[in-house]
CSV table of C-alpha atoms in Angstrom, one decimal:
chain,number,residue,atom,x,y,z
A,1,UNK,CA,110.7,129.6,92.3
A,2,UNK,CA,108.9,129.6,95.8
A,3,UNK,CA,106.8,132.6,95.0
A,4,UNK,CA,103.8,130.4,94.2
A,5,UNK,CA,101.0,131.5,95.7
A,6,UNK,CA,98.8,128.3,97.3
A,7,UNK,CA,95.5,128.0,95.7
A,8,UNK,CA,92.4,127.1,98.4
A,9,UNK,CA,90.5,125.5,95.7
A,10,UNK,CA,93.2,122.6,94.9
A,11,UNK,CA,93.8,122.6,98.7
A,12,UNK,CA,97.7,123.3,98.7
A,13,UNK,CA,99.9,124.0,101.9
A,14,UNK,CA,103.8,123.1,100.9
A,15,UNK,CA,106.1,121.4,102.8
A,16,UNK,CA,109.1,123.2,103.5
A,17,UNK,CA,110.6,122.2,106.8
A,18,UNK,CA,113.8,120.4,105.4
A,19,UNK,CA,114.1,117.7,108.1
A,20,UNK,CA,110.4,117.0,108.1
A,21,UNK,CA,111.2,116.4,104.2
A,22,UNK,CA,114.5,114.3,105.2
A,23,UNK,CA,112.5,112.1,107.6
A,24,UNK,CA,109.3,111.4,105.3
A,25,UNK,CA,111.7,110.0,102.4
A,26,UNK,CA,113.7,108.0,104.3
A,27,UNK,CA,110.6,106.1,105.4
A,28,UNK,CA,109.2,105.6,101.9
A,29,UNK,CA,112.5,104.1,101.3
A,30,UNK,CA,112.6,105.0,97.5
A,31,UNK,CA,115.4,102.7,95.6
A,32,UNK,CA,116.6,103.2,92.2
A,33,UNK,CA,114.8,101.9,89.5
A,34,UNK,CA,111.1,101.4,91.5
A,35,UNK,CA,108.0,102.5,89.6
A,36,UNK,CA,106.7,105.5,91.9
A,37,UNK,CA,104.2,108.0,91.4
A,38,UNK,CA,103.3,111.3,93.8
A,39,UNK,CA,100.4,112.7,94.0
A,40,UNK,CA,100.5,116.2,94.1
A,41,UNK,CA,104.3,117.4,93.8
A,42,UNK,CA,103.6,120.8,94.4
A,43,UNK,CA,106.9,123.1,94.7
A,44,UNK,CA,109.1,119.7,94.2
A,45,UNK,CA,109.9,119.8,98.1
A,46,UNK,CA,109.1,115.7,97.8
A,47,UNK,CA,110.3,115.2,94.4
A,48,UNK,CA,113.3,116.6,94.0
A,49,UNK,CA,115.1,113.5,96.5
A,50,UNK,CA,112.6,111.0,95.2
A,51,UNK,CA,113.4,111.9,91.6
A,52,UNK,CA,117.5,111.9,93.7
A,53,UNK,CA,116.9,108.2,94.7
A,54,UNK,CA,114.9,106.9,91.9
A,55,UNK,CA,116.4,108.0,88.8
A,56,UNK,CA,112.4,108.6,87.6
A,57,UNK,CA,109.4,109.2,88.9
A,58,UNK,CA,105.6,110.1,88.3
A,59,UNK,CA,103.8,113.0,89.3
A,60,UNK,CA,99.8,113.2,89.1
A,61,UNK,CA,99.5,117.5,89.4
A,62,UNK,CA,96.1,119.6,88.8
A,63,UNK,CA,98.0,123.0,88.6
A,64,UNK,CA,99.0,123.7,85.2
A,65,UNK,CA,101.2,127.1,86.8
A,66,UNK,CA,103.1,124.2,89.2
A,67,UNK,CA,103.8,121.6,86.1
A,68,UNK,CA,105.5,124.7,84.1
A,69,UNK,CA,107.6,124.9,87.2
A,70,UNK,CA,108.3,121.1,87.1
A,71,UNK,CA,109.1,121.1,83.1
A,72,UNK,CA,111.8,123.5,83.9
A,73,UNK,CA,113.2,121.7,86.5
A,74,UNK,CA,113.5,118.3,85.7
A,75,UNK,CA,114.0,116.6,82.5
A,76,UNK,CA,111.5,114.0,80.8
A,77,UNK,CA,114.1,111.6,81.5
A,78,UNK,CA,113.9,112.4,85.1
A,79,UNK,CA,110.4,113.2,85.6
A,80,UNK,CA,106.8,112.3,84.0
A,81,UNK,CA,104.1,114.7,84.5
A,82,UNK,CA,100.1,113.5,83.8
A,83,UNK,CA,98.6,116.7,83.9
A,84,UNK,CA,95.1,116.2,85.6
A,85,UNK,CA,92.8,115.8,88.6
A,86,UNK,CA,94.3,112.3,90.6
A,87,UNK,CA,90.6,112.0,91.7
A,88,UNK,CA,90.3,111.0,87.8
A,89,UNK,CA,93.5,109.0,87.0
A,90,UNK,CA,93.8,105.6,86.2
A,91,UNK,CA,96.4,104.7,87.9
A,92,UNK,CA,96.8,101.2,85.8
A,93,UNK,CA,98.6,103.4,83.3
A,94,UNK,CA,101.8,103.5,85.5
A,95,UNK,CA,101.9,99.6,86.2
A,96,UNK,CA,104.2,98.0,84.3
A,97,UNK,CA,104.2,93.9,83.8
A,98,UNK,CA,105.3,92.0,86.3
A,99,UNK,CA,106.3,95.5,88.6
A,100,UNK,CA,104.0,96.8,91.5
A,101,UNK,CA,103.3,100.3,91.7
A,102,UNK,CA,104.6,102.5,94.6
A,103,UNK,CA,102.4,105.7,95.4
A,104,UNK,CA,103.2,108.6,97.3
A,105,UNK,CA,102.2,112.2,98.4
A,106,UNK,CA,101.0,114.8,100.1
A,107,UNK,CA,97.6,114.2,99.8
A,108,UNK,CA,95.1,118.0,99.5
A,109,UNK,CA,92.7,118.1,102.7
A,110,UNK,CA,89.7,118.6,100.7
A,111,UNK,CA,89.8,115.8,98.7
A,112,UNK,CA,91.4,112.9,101.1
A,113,UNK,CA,88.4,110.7,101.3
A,114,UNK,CA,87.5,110.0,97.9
A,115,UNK,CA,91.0,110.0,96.5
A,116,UNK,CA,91.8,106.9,99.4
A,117,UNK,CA,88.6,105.1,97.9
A,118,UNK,CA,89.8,105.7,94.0
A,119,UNK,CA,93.1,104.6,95.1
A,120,UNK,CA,91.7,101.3,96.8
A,121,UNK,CA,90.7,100.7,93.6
A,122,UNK,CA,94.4,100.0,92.1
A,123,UNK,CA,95.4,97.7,95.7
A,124,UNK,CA,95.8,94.6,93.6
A,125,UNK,CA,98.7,96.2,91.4
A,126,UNK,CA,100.3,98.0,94.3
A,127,UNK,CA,103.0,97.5,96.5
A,128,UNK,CA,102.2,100.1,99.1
A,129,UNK,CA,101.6,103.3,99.6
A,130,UNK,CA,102.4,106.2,101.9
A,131,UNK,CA,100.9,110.0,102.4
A,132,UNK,CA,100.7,112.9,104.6
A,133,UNK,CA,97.0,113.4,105.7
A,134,UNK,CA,94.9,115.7,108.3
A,135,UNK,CA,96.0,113.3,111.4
A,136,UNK,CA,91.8,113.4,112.3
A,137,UNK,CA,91.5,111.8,108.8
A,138,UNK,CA,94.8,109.3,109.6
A,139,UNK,CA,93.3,108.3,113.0
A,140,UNK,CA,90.1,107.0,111.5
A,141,UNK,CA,92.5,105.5,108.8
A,142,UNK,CA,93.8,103.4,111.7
A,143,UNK,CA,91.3,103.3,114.0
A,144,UNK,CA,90.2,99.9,116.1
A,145,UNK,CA,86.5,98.9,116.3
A,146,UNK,CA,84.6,100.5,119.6
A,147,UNK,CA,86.8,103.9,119.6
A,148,UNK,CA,84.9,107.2,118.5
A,149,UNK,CA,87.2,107.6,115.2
A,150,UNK,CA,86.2,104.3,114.3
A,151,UNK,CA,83.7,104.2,111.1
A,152,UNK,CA,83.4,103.6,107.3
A,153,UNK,CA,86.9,104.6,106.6
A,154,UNK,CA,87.9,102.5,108.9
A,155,UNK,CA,86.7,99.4,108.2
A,156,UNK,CA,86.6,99.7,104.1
A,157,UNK,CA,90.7,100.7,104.1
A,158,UNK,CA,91.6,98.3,106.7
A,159,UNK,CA,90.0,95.4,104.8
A,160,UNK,CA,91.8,96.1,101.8
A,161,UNK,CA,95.1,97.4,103.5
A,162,UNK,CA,97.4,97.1,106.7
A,163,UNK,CA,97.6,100.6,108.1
A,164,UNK,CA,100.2,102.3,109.7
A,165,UNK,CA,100.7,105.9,111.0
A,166,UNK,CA,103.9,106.5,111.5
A,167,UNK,CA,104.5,110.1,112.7
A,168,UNK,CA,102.9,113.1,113.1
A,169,UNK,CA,103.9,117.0,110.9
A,170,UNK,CA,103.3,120.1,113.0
A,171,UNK,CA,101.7,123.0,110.9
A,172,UNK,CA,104.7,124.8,110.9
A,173,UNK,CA,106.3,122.4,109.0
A,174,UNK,CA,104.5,123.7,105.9
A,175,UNK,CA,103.7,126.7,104.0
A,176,UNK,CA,100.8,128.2,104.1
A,177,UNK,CA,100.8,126.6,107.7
A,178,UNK,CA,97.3,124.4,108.4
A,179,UNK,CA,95.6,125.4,110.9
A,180,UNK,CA,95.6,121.4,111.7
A,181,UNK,CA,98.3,118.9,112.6
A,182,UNK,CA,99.3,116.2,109.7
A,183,UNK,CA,100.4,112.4,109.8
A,184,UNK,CA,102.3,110.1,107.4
A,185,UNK,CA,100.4,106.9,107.1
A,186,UNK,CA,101.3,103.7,105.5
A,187,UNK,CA,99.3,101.2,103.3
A,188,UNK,CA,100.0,98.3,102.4
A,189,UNK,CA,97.5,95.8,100.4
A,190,UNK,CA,96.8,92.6,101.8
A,191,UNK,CA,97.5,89.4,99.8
A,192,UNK,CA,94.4,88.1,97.8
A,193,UNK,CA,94.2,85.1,99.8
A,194,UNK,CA,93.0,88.0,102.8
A,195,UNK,CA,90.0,89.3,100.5
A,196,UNK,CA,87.1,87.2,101.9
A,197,UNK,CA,84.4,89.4,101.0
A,198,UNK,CA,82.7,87.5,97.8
A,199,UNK,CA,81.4,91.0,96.6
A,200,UNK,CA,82.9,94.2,97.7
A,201,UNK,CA,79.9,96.1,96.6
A,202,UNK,CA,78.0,94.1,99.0
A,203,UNK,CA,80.1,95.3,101.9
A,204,UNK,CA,80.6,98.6,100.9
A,205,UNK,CA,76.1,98.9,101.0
A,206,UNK,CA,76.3,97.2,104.6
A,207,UNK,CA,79.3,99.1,105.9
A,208,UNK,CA,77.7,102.6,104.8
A,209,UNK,CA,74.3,101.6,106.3
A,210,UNK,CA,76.2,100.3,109.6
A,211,UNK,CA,77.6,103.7,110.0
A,212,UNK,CA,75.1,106.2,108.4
A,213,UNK,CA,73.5,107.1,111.6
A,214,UNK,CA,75.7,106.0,114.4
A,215,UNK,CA,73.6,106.5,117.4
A,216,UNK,CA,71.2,103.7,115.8
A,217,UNK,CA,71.4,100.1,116.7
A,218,UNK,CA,72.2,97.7,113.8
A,219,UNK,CA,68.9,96.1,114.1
A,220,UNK,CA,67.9,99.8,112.6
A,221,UNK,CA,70.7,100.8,110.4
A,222,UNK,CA,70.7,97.4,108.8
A,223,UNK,CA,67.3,96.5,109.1
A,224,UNK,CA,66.7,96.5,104.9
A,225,UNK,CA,69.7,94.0,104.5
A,226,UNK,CA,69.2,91.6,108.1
A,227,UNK,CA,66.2,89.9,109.7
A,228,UNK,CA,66.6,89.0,113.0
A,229,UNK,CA,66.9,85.6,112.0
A,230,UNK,CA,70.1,86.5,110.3
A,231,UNK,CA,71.3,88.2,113.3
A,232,UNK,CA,70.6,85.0,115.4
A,233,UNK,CA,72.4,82.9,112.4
A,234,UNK,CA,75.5,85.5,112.5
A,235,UNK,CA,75.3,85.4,116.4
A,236,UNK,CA,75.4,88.9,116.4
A,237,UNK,CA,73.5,91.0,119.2
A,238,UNK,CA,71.1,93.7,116.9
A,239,UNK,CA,71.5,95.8,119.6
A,240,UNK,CA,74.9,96.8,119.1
A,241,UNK,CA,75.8,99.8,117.3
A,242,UNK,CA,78.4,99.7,113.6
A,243,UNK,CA,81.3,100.6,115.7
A,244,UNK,CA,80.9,97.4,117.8
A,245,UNK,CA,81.8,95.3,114.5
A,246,UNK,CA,85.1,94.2,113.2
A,247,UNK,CA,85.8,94.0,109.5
A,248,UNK,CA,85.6,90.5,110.1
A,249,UNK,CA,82.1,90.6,111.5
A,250,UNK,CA,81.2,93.0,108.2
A,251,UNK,CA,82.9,90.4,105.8
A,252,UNK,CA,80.3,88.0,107.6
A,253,UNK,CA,77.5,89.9,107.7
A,254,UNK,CA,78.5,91.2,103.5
A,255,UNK,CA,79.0,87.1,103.0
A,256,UNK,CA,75.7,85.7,104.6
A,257,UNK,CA,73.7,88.0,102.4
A,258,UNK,CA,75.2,87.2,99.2
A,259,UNK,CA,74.8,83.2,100.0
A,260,UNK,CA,71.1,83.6,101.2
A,261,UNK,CA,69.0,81.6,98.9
A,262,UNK,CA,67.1,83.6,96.1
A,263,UNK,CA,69.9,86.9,97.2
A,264,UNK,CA,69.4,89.2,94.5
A,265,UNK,CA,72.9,91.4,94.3
């Protein structure tokens, strides 16, 4: 069962290091009867003591060789496999009324970024999620305003989640070992009530302008959204560069432009 050979193009390095394994589940915390879904099973190292703990779980796998391995492992009682990229899956599929959704994995290097954004997407209906990431990529998960790691990750995860990195995973933890170290990060959505942005799309346009040349001064980056008479009515200095701002100040900045008179959206 473990002569599967790990595939670039879907990005796979298996965990194998049985106490690594031991010490990620016991900080998910899985308990019986919880809806959970991992992304990316893989050779079952993960979902084997989830499935243990749980009763049932979800997988989300790309790799049609690894889900024949699954099928003959686990039961459909046990285990429900949605064949398919995760980049593409709606997760809304797995929430049931009235239950939030718990989501899990070991998410594949080369898709990390856009599979945190698609999963954003689903915040409201979850009740938190945890992953192994590249630590470079967990570290600007987390990172605070006016540190170099600091950027549009940053600021568009931490205004829809609270963040946590909880520990690092040598590569020798896994198989094919990364020629990087990984870390388990936690995410959990805030509570409506913490959503002041009154259009996300708004703030997504300034946060990606704030940060798509970094050496630049906002009164560049941002000149097409803010006059400096907005900057004056913000009370914040033009000169200062995106990594300056909090995702407070963005929210602001995201705010005054959709409540300017005549603000076409």
């Amino acid at each position: 069962m473990n002569d599967h050979r790990a595939r670039k193009r879907f990005g796979q390095n298996f965990l194998t290091d049985p106490n690594i394994i031991r010490k990620i589940i016991d900080a998910i915390r899985p308990l019986a009867g919880e809806t959970m879904v991992e992304i990316g099973p893989g050779l079952a190292a993960m979902t084997a003591p989830l499935v243990e703990r749980l009763g049932h779980l979800h997988v989300v796998e790309i790799d049609r060789d690894l889900i024949a391995r699954l099928r003959e492992r686990f039961t459909a009682e046990q285990l429900t496999i949605h064949e398919g990229d995760a980049l593409r899956f709606d997760f809304n599929r797995l929430m049931d009324a009235g239950q939030s959704l718990r989501v899990v994995g070991n998410l594949p290097y080369n898709i990390s970024t856009p599979l945190l954004f698609h999963l954003a997407e689903f915040a409201d209906r979850v009740a938190d999620m945890t992953f192994m990431l590249q630590k470079e990529v967990v570290m600007r998960m987390v990172a605070e305003p006016d540190t170099p790691d600091y950027g549009r990750l940053s600021v568009m995860l931490q205004y829809r989640f609270r963040m946590g990195r909880l520990f690092d995973v040598p590569p020798g933890a896994f198989n094919p070992a990364p020629k990087v170290t990984s870390s388990i990060v936690r995410m959990i959505p805030w509570p409506a009530e913490k959503l002041t942005a009154i259009d996300e799309g708004v703030l997504a346009r300034v946060v990606t302008a704030a940060f798509g040349q970094r050496r630049k001064t906002l009164r560049n980056t941002l000149r097409d959204h803010l006059s400096l008479e907005d900057f004056a009515a913000l009370d914040i200095d033009p000169g200062l560069r995106g990594e300056r701002l909090s995702v407070a100040d963005f929210v602001r900045i995201a705010n005054h432009m959709v409540a300017r008179p005549g603000e076409c959206r």
